[in-house]
Amino acid sequence: MDTQLLTTFLFLSVVALTVGITFWASRQTKTAADFYSGGRSFSGFQNGLAIGGDYMSAASFLGISGAIAVYGYDGFLYSIGFLVAWLVALLLVAEMLRNAGRYTMADQLAFRMRQRPVRTAASISTVVVSIFYLLAQMVGAGSLVALLLGVDSQAIKNITIIGVGALMIFYVVVGGMKGTTYVQIVKAVLLMIGSALIVLLVLAKFNFNLSSLLGAAAENSGKGEAFLQPGLQYGATLTSQIDFLSLGLALVLGTAGLPHILIRFYTVPTAQDARKSVLWAIGLIGAFYLMTLVLGFGAAALLDRDAVDPVEGGNQNLASPLLAEAVGGGTGSTGGAILLALIAAVAFATILAVVAGLTLASSSSVAHDLYKGVIKKDQPVTEKDEVRVARIAAFGIGAVAIALSIPAQRLNIAFLVALAFAVAASANLPAIIFNMFWKRFNTRGATWSIYGGLTAAVGLVLFSPTVSSLPTSLFPNADWAIFPLNNPGIVSIPLGFLLGYLGTVTSREPDAEERYVELEVRALTGAGAEEAAQH
C-alpha cells in the first residue's frame, strides 16, 4: 500500500506543479497574441524544448517502447519515422510558415485566397487531426493510472480520462499559450531525465554492452534471431509490406501538417529563432528516440512476455513503466516502486502537456478561423471576444475527446497517433506546400485538397481492419473491412496532392496569383510578418 501512496503523491505533485504554472502564466496573458502565441516572446531554446515536449507524446514514450518490446526491429521503425519527419518540417515548413502566418495554419492560406472557404476547411481539418491525436493521449492516461493504482477496473480508467479532459481544458482556458508552453518545457526536462535514468539502469544490468542486451532480448522474446530482423510485424505478406510503406509515408509527411506543432513556430520573435527551435527540438527528440531503443529492448529482455505481449493478454503500452519497476528491484521492492511511480508521473506529465497543446491548437482555430474569419467575417471582432470563443471551444473539444476516448481504449496508442499523422499528411500538407511553392494554386485547389485528403483518410480508416473484423479492432464482432491496410497514407496522401492539383487547374483566380509574390517575399524574408503579427 505504501507504494501506492508514494505513486499517488508523485502523481498529484506533477498535477499541482502544472496547475501552479498555469495560474502563474494566466496573470501574464492579457491580449489575443498572448493567448494564441505567448506574445511571440519565447527564445529558440525555450521553444525547442516546448516543441520536444509537444512532440514526445505518450505514443512515443509508451507506444514505441511497447512496440519494440513486442515486435523488436519492426517496432523501432516508428522511432525512425517520427524523427526523420522533422527534416521535412525544418526544410519545407518551419521558417516559411512562421513568416507567412499569425496564429493558425489557415492564416497563410487565407493570405492570398478567399477567406471563408479556406478558413472553414482548415479549421475542420485542424479539429479532426487534433481529436484523433487527443484520443491516443487520453487512452494512454487511462491505462497508466489503472496500472499505478493496481486496479483493472473500467470505471477508474473512465474517471481518469474525464479527469485528464478536465485538466487540459483548464490549462488552455486559464493559461493560454504561455501556460501551455511552460507546462511543455517542464515536461520535456522531466521526460529526458526520467528516460536517461532508466536507460542507464538497464545498460548497467548488461555491463553497458549493447550486444548482450540485444541477445537477451531476442532470447527472452521467444522469437530468437527473428526478433532483431525486419518482418515480425510487417513483411510476412505483400499487404503488410504495403501497410508498412503506408505507415512510413504518414509518419514522415505528417509532422509538417500537425496543427499543434505548426502553431509552435508562431511563438518565437524571428525566423532565425524558428529555425533554432527546430534544431534544438531535433537534438532532443533524436536523443529521446535513441533511448526508446534501450527501453524497448530492455523491456523485451527483462520482462515476462505475458506482461507486454497483447497476444499473451499483456498491455504493450505499459512496457516502459513496468521496465522501470524491474530495474529498480522488481515488484514489491521500494526501489521498484519509486521508479515506477517516477516514470508513471513523467508519462502523466507527458500526456497533460500534449493534450493541452492539441486543445489550444484546435480551439484557437475555431475562434480565429471559424468565428472571426467566417461567422463574423464583415463585422469587427474584439480580441476579448475572440479569446472568449477560444475558451468556449476548448470546453467543446474537450467534451468530444472525452466521449470518444472511452470506447477507444482497446487500440494501440502509437497506432492512433499514426492515424492522426495520416490525416495531417493527406489534408493539411498538400495545401501548405502548394500554397508556399506554386503560384497558380487557388481557393478551389486548397479546399479540394483539404476536404478530399481528410475524407479519404478518415473514410479508408473506417473501412479498414482497425475498425472492424479483427480481435484488436474497435468493433471486433462486426466485419465491413473492405480496405486491407491499417494505415491509409499510401492512398490518401497522393490523393490529397492530386485533388489540390486538379482543383487548381480547373479554375482561375487572378487575385491569388497576384498576391503570391507578396506571400513569397514574406515567407522567404520575413518582411511584413512582424506587422501582421501586431495587427
Short mmCIF file of C-alpha atoms in Angstrom, two decimals:
data_model
loop_
_atom_site.label_atom_id
_atom_site.label_comp_id
_atom_site.label_asym_id
_atom_site.label_seq_id
_atom_site.Cartn_x
_atom_site.Cartn_y
_atom_site.Cartn_z
CA MET A 1 0.00 0.00 0.00
CA ASP A 2 2.94 2.34 0.75
CA THR A 3 3.97 2.11 -2.89
CA GLN A 4 0.54 3.29 -3.98
CA LEU A 5 0.68 6.19 -1.54
CA LEU A 6 4.04 7.20 -2.99
CA THR A 7 2.75 6.85 -6.53
CA THR A 8 -0.36 8.89 -5.82
CA PHE A 9 1.77 11.55 -4.09
CA LEU A 10 4.14 11.87 -7.09
CA PHE A 11 1.21 11.99 -9.48
CA LEU A 12 -0.53 14.73 -7.55
CA SER A 13 2.75 16.69 -7.31
CA VAL A 14 3.04 16.66 -11.12
CA VAL A 15 -0.55 17.86 -11.44
CA ALA A 16 -0.04 20.52 -8.74
CA LEU A 17 3.15 21.78 -10.45
CA THR A 18 1.43 22.14 -13.83
CA VAL A 19 -1.62 23.80 -12.28
CA GLY A 20 0.67 26.25 -10.46
CA ILE A 21 2.49 27.11 -13.69
CA THR A 22 -0.85 27.68 -15.42
CA PHE A 23 -2.08 30.11 -12.75
CA TRP A 24 1.24 31.98 -12.90
CA ALA A 25 1.03 32.23 -16.71
CA SER A 26 -2.61 33.35 -16.61
CA ARG A 27 -1.53 36.60 -14.94
CA GLN A 28 0.62 37.39 -17.98
CA THR A 29 -1.98 36.52 -20.62
CA LYS A 30 -3.62 39.84 -21.48
CA THR A 31 -4.06 40.05 -25.26
CA ALA A 32 -5.11 37.67 -28.05
CA ALA A 33 -1.43 37.46 -29.11
CA ASP A 34 -0.55 36.30 -25.59
CA PHE A 35 -3.31 33.69 -25.66
CA TYR A 36 -2.52 32.30 -29.13
CA SER A 37 1.26 32.68 -29.41
CA GLY A 38 2.57 33.63 -25.96
CA GLY A 39 3.20 37.17 -27.23
CA ARG A 40 5.94 35.72 -29.54
CA SER A 41 8.25 36.03 -26.54
CA PHE A 42 9.98 32.62 -26.34
CA SER A 43 13.63 32.07 -27.28
CA GLY A 44 14.70 29.43 -29.79
CA PHE A 45 15.94 27.17 -26.99
CA GLN A 46 12.73 27.50 -24.95
CA ASN A 47 10.59 26.85 -28.00
CA GLY A 48 12.79 23.88 -28.95
CA LEU A 49 12.18 22.37 -25.53
CA ALA A 50 8.47 23.07 -25.84
CA ILE A 51 8.30 21.51 -29.33
CA GLY A 52 10.06 18.48 -27.88
CA GLY A 53 7.54 18.48 -25.05
CA ASP A 54 4.68 18.74 -27.53
CA TYR A 55 6.01 16.04 -29.84
CA MET A 56 7.36 13.36 -27.47
CA SER A 57 3.88 12.22 -26.64
CA ALA A 58 2.53 9.27 -24.69
CA ALA A 59 2.59 7.48 -28.03
CA SER A 60 6.36 7.84 -28.20
CA PHE A 61 7.10 7.14 -24.59
CA LEU A 62 4.63 4.31 -24.01
CA GLY A 63 3.65 3.18 -27.50
CA ILE A 64 7.02 2.91 -29.24
CA SER A 65 8.89 1.23 -26.40
CA GLY A 66 5.94 -1.20 -26.23
CA ALA A 67 6.05 -1.83 -29.98
CA ILE A 68 9.82 -2.56 -29.78
CA ALA A 69 9.29 -4.86 -26.78
CA VAL A 70 6.74 -6.91 -28.74
CA TYR A 71 7.94 -6.70 -32.37
CA GLY A 72 11.65 -5.94 -32.00
CA TYR A 73 13.13 -4.37 -35.12
CA ASP A 74 9.76 -3.56 -36.69
CA GLY A 75 8.70 -1.58 -33.61
CA PHE A 76 11.75 0.68 -33.94
CA LEU A 77 10.54 1.86 -37.36
CA TYR A 78 8.11 4.20 -35.58
CA SER A 79 11.07 5.97 -33.93
CA ILE A 80 12.84 6.43 -37.25
CA GLY A 81 9.69 7.74 -38.95
CA PHE A 82 8.93 10.22 -36.16
CA LEU A 83 12.50 11.57 -36.21
CA VAL A 84 13.06 11.80 -39.99
CA ALA A 85 9.77 13.68 -40.22
CA TRP A 86 11.46 16.68 -38.60
CA LEU A 87 13.66 17.19 -41.65
CA VAL A 88 10.54 17.80 -43.72
CA ALA A 89 9.26 20.23 -41.10
CA LEU A 90 12.61 22.03 -40.88
CA LEU A 91 13.41 22.28 -44.58
CA LEU A 92 9.97 22.93 -46.05
CA VAL A 93 7.70 24.42 -43.45
CA ALA A 94 9.09 25.89 -40.20
CA GLU A 95 10.59 29.21 -41.22
CA MET A 96 8.26 30.00 -44.13
CA LEU A 97 5.15 29.26 -42.11
CA ARG A 98 6.36 31.41 -39.22
CA ASN A 99 6.88 34.33 -41.63
CA ALA A 100 3.64 33.91 -43.54
CA GLY A 101 1.06 33.45 -40.79
CA ARG A 102 -0.05 34.82 -37.46
CA TYR A 103 -1.75 32.32 -35.18
CA THR A 104 -3.15 29.36 -37.10
CA MET A 105 -2.41 27.16 -40.10
CA ALA A 106 -5.22 28.82 -42.08
CA ASP A 107 -3.59 32.26 -41.87
CA GLN A 108 -1.04 31.56 -44.58
CA LEU A 109 -3.71 30.08 -46.90
CA ALA A 110 -6.17 32.91 -46.31
CA PHE A 111 -3.42 35.44 -47.07
CA ARG A 112 -3.99 35.06 -50.82
CA MET A 113 -7.29 33.18 -51.12
CA ARG A 114 -10.96 33.65 -50.37
CA GLN A 115 -11.25 33.76 -46.58
CA ARG A 116 -14.45 31.86 -45.89
CA PRO A 117 -13.99 28.56 -47.76
CA VAL A 118 -10.30 28.25 -46.88
CA ARG A 119 -10.64 29.07 -43.20
CA THR A 120 -13.61 26.72 -42.81
CA ALA A 121 -11.73 23.84 -44.44
CA ALA A 122 -8.52 24.42 -42.44
CA SER A 123 -10.44 24.71 -39.19
CA ILE A 124 -12.38 21.46 -39.72
CA SER A 125 -9.17 19.65 -40.63
CA THR A 126 -7.35 21.04 -37.55
CA VAL A 127 -10.11 19.85 -35.22
CA VAL A 128 -10.27 16.34 -36.77
CA VAL A 129 -6.48 15.80 -36.58
CA SER A 130 -6.38 17.12 -33.01
CA ILE A 131 -9.19 14.83 -31.89
CA PHE A 132 -7.51 11.71 -33.34
CA TYR A 133 -4.33 12.70 -31.53
CA LEU A 134 -6.18 13.52 -28.30
CA LEU A 135 -7.73 10.04 -28.28
CA ALA A 136 -4.29 8.45 -28.18
CA GLN A 137 -3.12 10.54 -25.25
CA MET A 138 -6.24 10.04 -23.17
CA VAL A 139 -6.36 6.28 -23.74
CA GLY A 140 -2.74 6.21 -22.52
CA ALA A 141 -3.67 8.14 -19.40
CA GLY A 142 -6.43 5.66 -18.56
CA SER A 143 -4.26 2.54 -18.72
CA LEU A 144 -1.41 4.29 -16.89
CA VAL A 145 -3.43 5.32 -13.86
CA ALA A 146 -5.11 1.92 -13.66
CA LEU A 147 -1.66 0.28 -13.57
CA LEU A 148 -0.43 2.61 -10.86
CA LEU A 149 -3.35 2.17 -8.55
CA GLY A 150 -3.12 -1.56 -9.15
CA VAL A 151 -6.74 -1.82 -10.28
CA ASP A 152 -8.03 -3.06 -13.58
CA SER A 153 -11.48 -1.57 -13.29
CA GLN A 154 -13.01 0.13 -16.29
CA ALA A 155 -14.56 2.77 -14.04
CA ILE A 156 -11.14 4.01 -12.83
CA LYS A 157 -9.90 4.27 -16.44
CA ASN A 158 -13.00 6.22 -17.44
CA ILE A 159 -12.70 8.56 -14.45
CA THR A 160 -9.03 9.18 -15.35
CA ILE A 161 -9.96 10.04 -18.94
CA ILE A 162 -12.57 12.51 -17.68
CA GLY A 163 -10.01 13.97 -15.22
CA VAL A 164 -7.37 14.45 -17.92
CA GLY A 165 -10.02 16.07 -20.12
CA ALA A 166 -10.94 18.50 -17.34
CA LEU A 167 -7.27 19.36 -16.68
CA MET A 168 -6.48 20.01 -20.35
CA ILE A 169 -9.49 22.33 -20.63
CA PHE A 170 -8.24 24.15 -17.53
CA TYR A 171 -4.68 24.62 -18.92
CA VAL A 172 -5.96 26.11 -22.15
CA VAL A 173 -8.77 28.23 -20.73
CA VAL A 174 -6.66 29.67 -17.90
CA GLY A 175 -3.08 29.62 -19.19
CA GLY A 176 -3.36 30.06 -22.96
CA MET A 177 -0.18 29.55 -24.99
CA LYS A 178 2.12 30.82 -22.21
CA GLY A 179 0.85 28.35 -19.63
CA THR A 180 0.80 25.51 -22.15
CA THR A 181 4.38 26.24 -23.30
CA TYR A 182 5.81 26.25 -19.77
CA VAL A 183 3.99 23.01 -18.97
CA GLN A 184 5.61 21.52 -22.10
CA ILE A 185 9.10 22.77 -21.16
CA VAL A 186 8.86 21.30 -17.65
CA LYS A 187 7.58 18.04 -19.07
CA ALA A 188 10.37 17.79 -21.68
CA VAL A 189 13.01 18.18 -18.96
CA LEU A 190 11.29 15.61 -16.71
CA LEU A 191 10.91 13.13 -19.57
CA MET A 192 14.56 13.35 -20.66
CA ILE A 193 15.84 12.94 -17.07
CA GLY A 194 13.44 10.05 -16.32
CA SER A 195 14.23 8.20 -19.55
CA ALA A 196 18.00 8.69 -19.17
CA LEU A 197 17.85 7.28 -15.64
CA ILE A 198 16.06 4.10 -16.72
CA VAL A 199 18.36 3.70 -19.76
CA LEU A 200 21.44 3.89 -17.50
CA LEU A 201 19.98 1.31 -15.11
CA VAL A 202 19.07 -1.05 -17.98
CA LEU A 203 22.54 -0.76 -19.54
CA ALA A 204 24.17 -1.28 -16.13
CA LYS A 205 22.36 -4.63 -15.88
CA PHE A 206 24.17 -5.70 -19.07
CA ASN A 207 27.54 -4.10 -18.15
CA PHE A 208 26.91 -1.37 -20.75
CA ASN A 209 27.22 -3.95 -23.51
CA LEU A 210 24.57 -3.38 -26.19
CA SER A 211 25.05 -6.72 -27.92
CA SER A 212 24.37 -8.68 -24.73
CA LEU A 213 21.22 -6.56 -24.20
CA LEU A 214 20.03 -7.37 -27.74
CA GLY A 215 20.94 -11.06 -27.32
CA ALA A 216 18.97 -11.28 -24.07
CA ALA A 217 16.00 -9.50 -25.70
CA ALA A 218 15.98 -11.92 -28.67
CA GLU A 219 16.20 -14.93 -26.38
CA ASN A 220 13.54 -13.78 -23.93
CA SER A 221 11.16 -12.75 -26.73
CA GLY A 222 10.76 -16.41 -27.72
CA LYS A 223 11.31 -15.36 -31.36
CA GLY A 224 15.09 -15.82 -31.37
CA GLU A 225 17.13 -14.11 -34.10
CA ALA A 226 13.94 -13.13 -35.98
CA PHE A 227 13.25 -10.59 -33.20
CA LEU A 228 16.24 -8.49 -34.38
CA GLN A 229 15.39 -8.81 -38.10
CA PRO A 230 12.77 -6.93 -40.12
CA GLY A 231 9.49 -8.71 -40.77
CA LEU A 232 7.87 -9.71 -37.46
CA GLN A 233 5.08 -7.15 -37.73
CA TYR A 234 5.43 -6.08 -41.36
CA GLY A 235 6.76 -8.31 -44.07
CA ALA A 236 5.04 -11.67 -43.86
CA THR A 237 2.70 -10.79 -46.73
CA LEU A 238 2.62 -8.22 -49.53
CA THR A 239 -0.29 -6.44 -47.79
CA SER A 240 1.71 -5.96 -44.61
CA GLN A 241 4.69 -4.65 -46.61
CA ILE A 242 2.47 -2.09 -48.34
CA ASP A 243 0.97 -1.25 -44.93
CA PHE A 244 4.46 -0.56 -43.64
CA LEU A 245 5.21 1.75 -46.58
CA SER A 246 1.92 3.50 -45.87
CA LEU A 247 2.80 3.96 -42.20
CA GLY A 248 6.25 5.31 -43.11
CA LEU A 249 4.77 7.87 -45.52
CA ALA A 250 2.24 9.03 -42.94
CA LEU A 251 4.87 9.44 -40.20
CA VAL A 252 7.43 11.25 -42.35
CA LEU A 253 4.99 13.63 -44.05
CA GLY A 254 2.51 14.04 -41.19
CA THR A 255 4.62 16.09 -38.77
CA ALA A 256 4.79 19.06 -41.14
CA GLY A 257 0.98 19.15 -41.18
CA LEU A 258 0.22 18.69 -37.46
CA PRO A 259 -1.62 21.81 -36.27
CA HIS A 260 -0.31 21.75 -32.69
CA ILE A 261 3.29 21.58 -33.98
CA LEU A 262 2.71 24.26 -36.65
CA ILE A 263 1.40 26.84 -34.17
CA ARG A 264 4.56 26.44 -32.06
CA PHE A 265 6.51 28.27 -34.80
CA TYR A 266 4.43 31.38 -34.15
CA THR A 267 5.65 31.72 -30.55
CA VAL A 268 9.16 33.00 -31.43
CA PRO A 269 10.11 36.57 -32.34
CA THR A 270 12.12 35.91 -35.54
CA ALA A 271 12.50 33.38 -38.35
CA GLN A 272 16.02 32.63 -37.12
CA ASP A 273 14.55 31.61 -33.76
CA ALA A 274 12.05 29.38 -35.59
CA ARG A 275 14.97 27.56 -37.25
CA LYS A 276 16.93 27.41 -33.99
CA SER A 277 13.97 25.95 -32.15
CA VAL A 278 13.66 23.16 -34.73
CA LEU A 279 17.37 22.34 -34.38
CA TRP A 280 17.07 22.13 -30.59
CA ALA A 281 13.96 20.03 -30.98
CA ILE A 282 15.67 17.63 -33.40
CA GLY A 283 18.58 17.18 -30.97
CA LEU A 284 16.28 16.48 -28.04
CA ILE A 285 13.90 14.26 -29.96
CA GLY A 286 16.75 12.32 -31.59
CA ALA A 287 18.33 11.61 -28.20
CA PHE A 288 14.96 10.55 -26.84
CA TYR A 289 14.22 8.12 -29.69
CA LEU A 290 17.64 6.53 -29.26
CA MET A 291 16.62 5.97 -25.64
CA THR A 292 13.36 4.29 -26.73
CA LEU A 293 15.58 1.61 -28.34
CA VAL A 294 17.11 0.72 -24.98
CA LEU A 295 13.74 0.99 -23.23
CA GLY A 296 12.05 -1.31 -25.76
CA PHE A 297 14.75 -3.97 -25.99
CA GLY A 298 15.30 -3.67 -22.23
CA ALA A 299 11.62 -4.45 -21.68
CA ALA A 300 11.89 -7.41 -24.09
CA ALA A 301 14.93 -8.72 -22.19
CA LEU A 302 13.81 -8.16 -18.59
CA LEU A 303 10.01 -8.50 -18.51
CA ASP A 304 7.81 -11.58 -18.83
CA ARG A 305 6.16 -11.87 -22.23
CA ASP A 306 2.68 -12.07 -20.72
CA ALA A 307 3.16 -8.57 -19.23
CA VAL A 308 3.68 -6.78 -22.56
CA ASP A 309 2.57 -9.04 -25.42
CA PRO A 310 -1.10 -8.40 -26.31
CA VAL A 311 -1.34 -11.95 -27.70
CA GLU A 312 -0.49 -13.24 -24.21
CA GLY A 313 -3.02 -10.86 -22.63
CA GLY A 314 -0.46 -8.16 -21.72
CA ASN A 315 -0.53 -4.42 -22.40
CA GLN A 316 2.28 -3.21 -24.64
CA ASN A 317 1.60 0.42 -23.71
CA LEU A 318 2.93 -0.33 -20.21
CA ALA A 319 6.39 -1.63 -21.21
CA SER A 320 8.29 1.49 -20.00
CA PRO A 321 6.69 1.80 -16.53
CA LEU A 322 7.00 -1.96 -15.89
CA LEU A 323 10.65 -1.86 -17.02
CA ALA A 324 11.29 0.98 -14.53
CA GLU A 325 9.86 -1.21 -11.78
CA ALA A 326 12.01 -4.18 -12.88
CA VAL A 327 15.34 -2.28 -12.95
CA GLY A 328 14.52 -0.62 -9.64
CA GLY A 329 14.45 -4.01 -7.89
CA GLY A 330 11.29 -5.71 -9.13
CA THR A 331 7.69 -5.93 -7.94
CA GLY A 332 7.26 -5.22 -4.24
CA SER A 333 10.68 -3.58 -3.76
CA THR A 334 10.98 0.02 -2.59
CA GLY A 335 13.34 0.96 -5.45
CA GLY A 336 10.96 -0.58 -7.97
CA ALA A 337 8.01 1.28 -6.52
CA ILE A 338 9.84 4.62 -6.53
CA LEU A 339 10.98 4.25 -10.15
CA LEU A 340 7.59 3.01 -11.32
CA ALA A 341 5.91 5.98 -9.64
CA LEU A 342 8.50 8.37 -11.08
CA ILE A 343 8.20 7.11 -14.67
CA ALA A 344 4.42 6.96 -14.48
CA ALA A 345 4.31 10.53 -13.16
CA VAL A 346 6.58 11.61 -16.04
CA ALA A 347 4.34 9.80 -18.53
CA PHE A 348 1.33 11.53 -16.99
CA ALA A 349 3.06 14.93 -17.31
CA THR A 350 3.74 13.98 -20.94
CA ILE A 351 0.08 13.31 -21.57
CA LEU A 352 -1.05 16.53 -19.89
CA ALA A 353 1.40 18.69 -21.87
CA VAL A 354 0.46 17.19 -25.22
CA VAL A 355 -3.32 17.33 -24.71
CA ALA A 356 -3.01 20.99 -23.70
CA GLY A 357 -1.12 21.79 -26.92
CA LEU A 358 -3.70 19.96 -29.03
CA THR A 359 -6.67 21.61 -27.37
CA LEU A 360 -5.06 25.02 -27.78
CA ALA A 361 -4.41 24.42 -31.50
CA SER A 362 -7.96 23.35 -32.23
CA SER A 363 -9.74 25.91 -30.04
CA SER A 364 -7.68 28.80 -31.44
CA SER A 365 -8.51 27.61 -34.94
CA VAL A 366 -12.22 27.57 -34.08
CA ALA A 367 -12.07 31.10 -32.65
CA HIS A 368 -9.62 32.74 -35.06
CA ASP A 369 -10.64 30.99 -38.31
CA LEU A 370 -14.28 29.96 -37.91
CA TYR A 371 -15.64 32.61 -35.56
CA LYS A 372 -13.62 35.65 -36.62
CA GLY A 373 -12.89 34.74 -40.25
CA VAL A 374 -16.12 33.02 -41.30
CA ILE A 375 -19.06 33.70 -38.96
CA LYS A 376 -18.24 37.36 -38.16
CA LYS A 377 -16.47 37.97 -41.45
CA ASP A 378 -17.69 41.51 -42.12
CA GLN A 379 -18.09 42.65 -38.52
CA PRO A 380 -15.31 43.83 -36.23
CA VAL A 381 -14.44 41.30 -33.50
CA THR A 382 -12.66 42.46 -30.36
CA GLU A 383 -9.68 40.48 -29.06
CA LYS A 384 -11.63 39.84 -25.89
CA ASP A 385 -14.48 38.22 -27.84
CA GLU A 386 -12.10 36.11 -29.88
CA VAL A 387 -10.30 34.75 -26.81
CA ARG A 388 -13.64 34.12 -25.11
CA VAL A 389 -14.78 31.99 -28.07
CA ALA A 390 -11.46 30.08 -27.98
CA ARG A 391 -12.08 29.28 -24.32
CA ILE A 392 -15.64 28.08 -25.01
CA ALA A 393 -14.34 25.98 -27.92
CA ALA A 394 -11.80 24.34 -25.58
CA PHE A 395 -14.73 23.07 -23.49
CA GLY A 396 -16.49 21.67 -26.57
CA ILE A 397 -13.40 19.95 -27.97
CA GLY A 398 -12.56 18.54 -24.53
CA ALA A 399 -16.05 17.07 -24.22
CA VAL A 400 -15.89 15.41 -27.65
CA ALA A 401 -12.44 13.96 -26.91
CA ILE A 402 -13.63 12.50 -23.60
CA ALA A 403 -16.73 10.98 -25.22
CA LEU A 404 -14.69 9.31 -27.99
CA SER A 405 -11.78 8.15 -25.78
CA ILE A 406 -13.88 5.94 -23.53
CA PRO A 407 -14.83 3.44 -26.30
CA ALA A 408 -11.37 3.64 -27.99
CA GLN A 409 -9.44 2.10 -25.10
CA ARG A 410 -8.53 -1.17 -26.81
CA LEU A 411 -6.48 0.40 -29.61
CA ASN A 412 -2.66 0.74 -29.51
CA ILE A 413 -1.60 4.33 -28.79
CA ALA A 414 1.22 4.60 -31.34
CA PHE A 415 -1.21 3.35 -33.97
CA LEU A 416 -3.85 6.01 -33.09
CA VAL A 417 -1.18 8.66 -33.49
CA ALA A 418 -0.12 7.23 -36.85
CA LEU A 419 -3.73 7.78 -37.96
CA ALA A 420 -3.59 11.42 -36.90
CA PHE A 421 -0.38 11.74 -38.91
CA ALA A 422 -2.04 10.17 -41.97
CA VAL A 423 -4.92 12.67 -41.79
CA ALA A 424 -2.48 15.60 -41.30
CA ALA A 425 -0.32 14.50 -44.24
CA SER A 426 -3.34 13.94 -46.53
CA ALA A 427 -5.34 17.07 -45.72
CA ASN A 428 -3.00 19.79 -44.41
CA LEU A 429 0.37 19.17 -46.00
CA PRO A 430 -0.67 19.38 -49.71
CA ALA A 431 -2.39 22.72 -49.12
CA ILE A 432 0.56 24.17 -47.16
CA ILE A 433 3.20 23.04 -49.69
CA PHE A 434 1.24 24.06 -52.81
CA ASN A 435 0.43 27.44 -51.28
CA MET A 436 4.08 28.17 -50.46
CA PHE A 437 5.61 26.95 -53.72
CA TRP A 438 3.02 27.11 -56.53
CA LYS A 439 1.92 30.49 -57.84
CA ARG A 440 -1.19 29.24 -59.63
CA PHE A 441 -2.61 27.47 -56.52
CA ASN A 442 -6.03 28.85 -55.56
CA THR A 443 -9.06 28.51 -53.31
CA ARG A 444 -10.62 25.57 -55.14
CA GLY A 445 -7.31 23.70 -55.06
CA ALA A 446 -6.95 24.33 -51.31
CA THR A 447 -10.48 23.25 -50.39
CA TRP A 448 -10.37 20.18 -52.65
CA SER A 449 -7.06 19.02 -51.21
CA ILE A 450 -8.11 19.59 -47.59
CA TYR A 451 -11.61 18.07 -47.82
CA GLY A 452 -10.50 15.35 -50.24
CA GLY A 453 -7.49 14.27 -48.21
CA LEU A 454 -9.48 14.42 -44.99
CA THR A 455 -12.43 12.41 -46.33
CA ALA A 456 -10.16 9.83 -47.97
CA ALA A 457 -8.03 9.30 -44.85
CA VAL A 458 -10.94 9.08 -42.40
CA GLY A 459 -13.11 7.07 -44.83
CA LEU A 460 -10.41 4.47 -45.51
CA VAL A 461 -9.78 4.08 -41.78
CA LEU A 462 -13.50 3.42 -41.20
CA PHE A 463 -13.38 0.57 -43.74
CA SER A 464 -10.02 -0.81 -42.55
CA PRO A 465 -9.22 -3.71 -40.18
CA THR A 466 -8.60 -1.09 -37.46
CA VAL A 467 -12.32 -0.53 -37.06
CA SER A 468 -13.80 -3.97 -37.74
CA SER A 469 -13.04 -7.67 -38.39
CA LEU A 470 -10.01 -8.30 -36.09
CA PRO A 471 -9.94 -9.16 -32.35
CA THR A 472 -7.98 -5.92 -31.75
CA SER A 473 -10.39 -3.77 -33.81
CA LEU A 474 -12.72 -1.13 -32.42
CA PHE A 475 -15.73 -3.35 -33.29
CA PRO A 476 -14.26 -6.88 -33.11
CA ASN A 477 -17.58 -8.65 -33.79
CA ALA A 478 -18.51 -6.76 -36.95
CA ASP A 479 -16.89 -7.05 -40.37
CA TRP A 480 -17.07 -4.33 -43.01
CA ALA A 481 -13.30 -4.06 -43.65
CA ILE A 482 -13.10 -3.74 -47.42
CA PHE A 483 -9.81 -1.74 -47.34
CA PRO A 484 -6.96 -4.13 -46.43
CA LEU A 485 -4.42 -1.67 -44.91
CA ASN A 486 -4.34 -0.38 -41.34
CA ASN A 487 -2.86 2.97 -42.36
CA PRO A 488 -4.48 4.87 -45.27
CA GLY A 489 -1.46 7.12 -46.02
CA ILE A 490 -0.28 5.44 -49.23
CA VAL A 491 -3.65 6.12 -50.88
CA SER A 492 -4.89 9.27 -49.15
CA ILE A 493 -1.67 11.36 -49.26
CA PRO A 494 -1.13 11.18 -53.05
CA LEU A 495 -4.90 11.72 -53.43
CA GLY A 496 -4.69 14.94 -51.37
CA PHE A 497 -1.92 16.26 -53.64
CA LEU A 498 -3.76 15.14 -56.80
CA LEU A 499 -7.04 16.82 -55.77
CA GLY A 500 -5.15 20.03 -54.93
CA TYR A 501 -3.67 19.96 -58.43
CA LEU A 502 -6.99 19.18 -60.17
CA GLY A 503 -8.91 21.82 -58.21
CA THR A 504 -6.33 24.41 -59.19
CA VAL A 505 -6.07 23.65 -62.90
CA THR A 506 -9.86 23.58 -63.34
CA SER A 507 -10.28 27.16 -62.08
CA ARG A 508 -8.53 30.54 -62.34
CA GLU A 509 -8.12 33.08 -59.55
CA PRO A 510 -6.05 36.08 -60.66
CA ASP A 511 -6.12 37.64 -57.16
CA ALA A 512 -4.47 34.59 -55.62
CA GLU A 513 -1.74 34.66 -58.27
CA GLU A 514 -1.11 38.38 -57.77
CA ARG A 515 -0.76 38.02 -54.02
CA TYR A 516 1.60 35.06 -54.39
CA VAL A 517 4.57 37.36 -54.99
CA GLU A 518 3.87 39.19 -51.73
CA LEU A 519 3.44 35.88 -49.87
CA GLU A 520 6.69 34.53 -51.33
CA VAL A 521 8.70 37.61 -50.30
CA ARG A 522 7.20 37.50 -46.84
CA ALA A 523 7.70 33.73 -46.41
CA LEU A 524 11.33 33.85 -47.52
CA THR A 525 12.46 37.08 -45.85
CA GLY A 526 10.02 37.68 -43.00
CA ALA A 527 9.36 41.21 -44.33
CA GLY A 528 5.89 42.26 -43.24
CA ALA A 529 5.43 39.32 -40.89
CA GLU A 530 6.09 41.39 -37.75
CA GLU A 531 3.48 44.00 -38.71
CA ALA A 532 0.98 41.24 -39.47
CA ALA A 533 1.59 39.74 -36.05
CA GLN A 534 0.91 43.04 -34.38
CA HIS A 535 -2.34 43.92 -36.20
#
